[in-house]
Amino acid sequence: MDNVGYYIFLIVAIILGVTIIKKVASCLIKTLVFLVLLAIMGYIYFFVL
């Protein structure tokens, strides 16, 4: 029964890790989409208009 605390800690650490990764990944995806849109607008401004 000594390992129960270890397993509880491990489960909590996994849940926190997944939550943090999801938040960071969504932020990175939003930043990437913003940079792509910015690049497209810059291309249109300098080469099309």
Short mmCIF file of C-alpha atoms in Angstrom, two decimals:
data_model
loop_
_atom_site.label_atom_id
_atom_site.label_comp_id
_atom_site.label_asym_id
_atom_site.label_seq_id
_atom_site.Cartn_x
_atom_site.Cartn_y
_atom_site.Cartn_z
CA MET A 1 0.00 0.00 0.00
CA ASP A 2 3.06 2.25 0.07
CA ASN A 3 2.89 2.77 -3.71
CA VAL A 4 -0.64 4.26 -3.68
CA GLY A 5 0.69 7.77 -3.04
CA TYR A 6 3.18 7.34 -5.85
CA TYR A 7 0.45 6.29 -8.30
CA ILE A 8 -1.81 9.18 -7.27
CA PHE A 9 1.08 11.61 -7.77
CA LEU A 10 1.82 10.06 -11.17
CA ILE A 11 -1.81 10.37 -12.32
CA VAL A 12 -2.00 14.02 -11.18
CA ALA A 13 1.30 14.80 -12.94
CA ILE A 14 0.04 13.23 -16.20
CA ILE A 15 -3.23 15.19 -16.06
CA LEU A 16 -1.39 18.48 -15.40
CA GLY A 17 1.11 17.75 -18.17
CA VAL A 18 -1.61 17.06 -20.74
CA THR A 19 -3.48 20.22 -19.72
CA ILE A 20 -0.37 22.40 -20.01
CA ILE A 21 0.58 20.88 -23.38
CA LYS A 22 -2.92 21.49 -24.75
CA LYS A 23 -2.84 25.15 -23.71
CA VAL A 24 0.66 25.74 -25.14
CA ALA A 25 -0.17 23.90 -28.37
CA SER A 26 -3.34 25.93 -28.92
CA CYS A 27 -1.38 29.14 -28.36
CA LEU A 28 1.30 28.04 -30.84
CA ILE A 29 -1.33 27.11 -33.44
CA LYS A 30 -2.99 30.53 -33.08
CA THR A 31 0.39 32.24 -33.46
CA LEU A 32 1.23 30.15 -36.53
CA VAL A 33 -2.12 30.95 -38.19
CA PHE A 34 -1.61 34.66 -37.44
CA LEU A 35 1.87 34.64 -38.98
CA VAL A 36 0.63 32.83 -42.11
CA LEU A 37 -2.20 35.35 -42.55
CA LEU A 38 0.26 38.20 -42.03
CA ALA A 39 2.58 36.76 -44.68
CA ILE A 40 -0.31 36.38 -47.15
CA MET A 41 -1.44 39.96 -46.58
CA GLY A 42 2.14 41.21 -47.02
CA TYR A 43 2.48 39.27 -50.28
CA ILE A 44 -0.78 40.70 -51.60
CA TYR A 45 0.21 44.22 -50.58
CA PHE A 46 3.68 44.19 -52.15
CA PHE A 47 3.21 41.96 -55.21
CA VAL A 48 -0.45 42.12 -56.25
CA LEU A 49 -1.56 45.68 -55.57
#
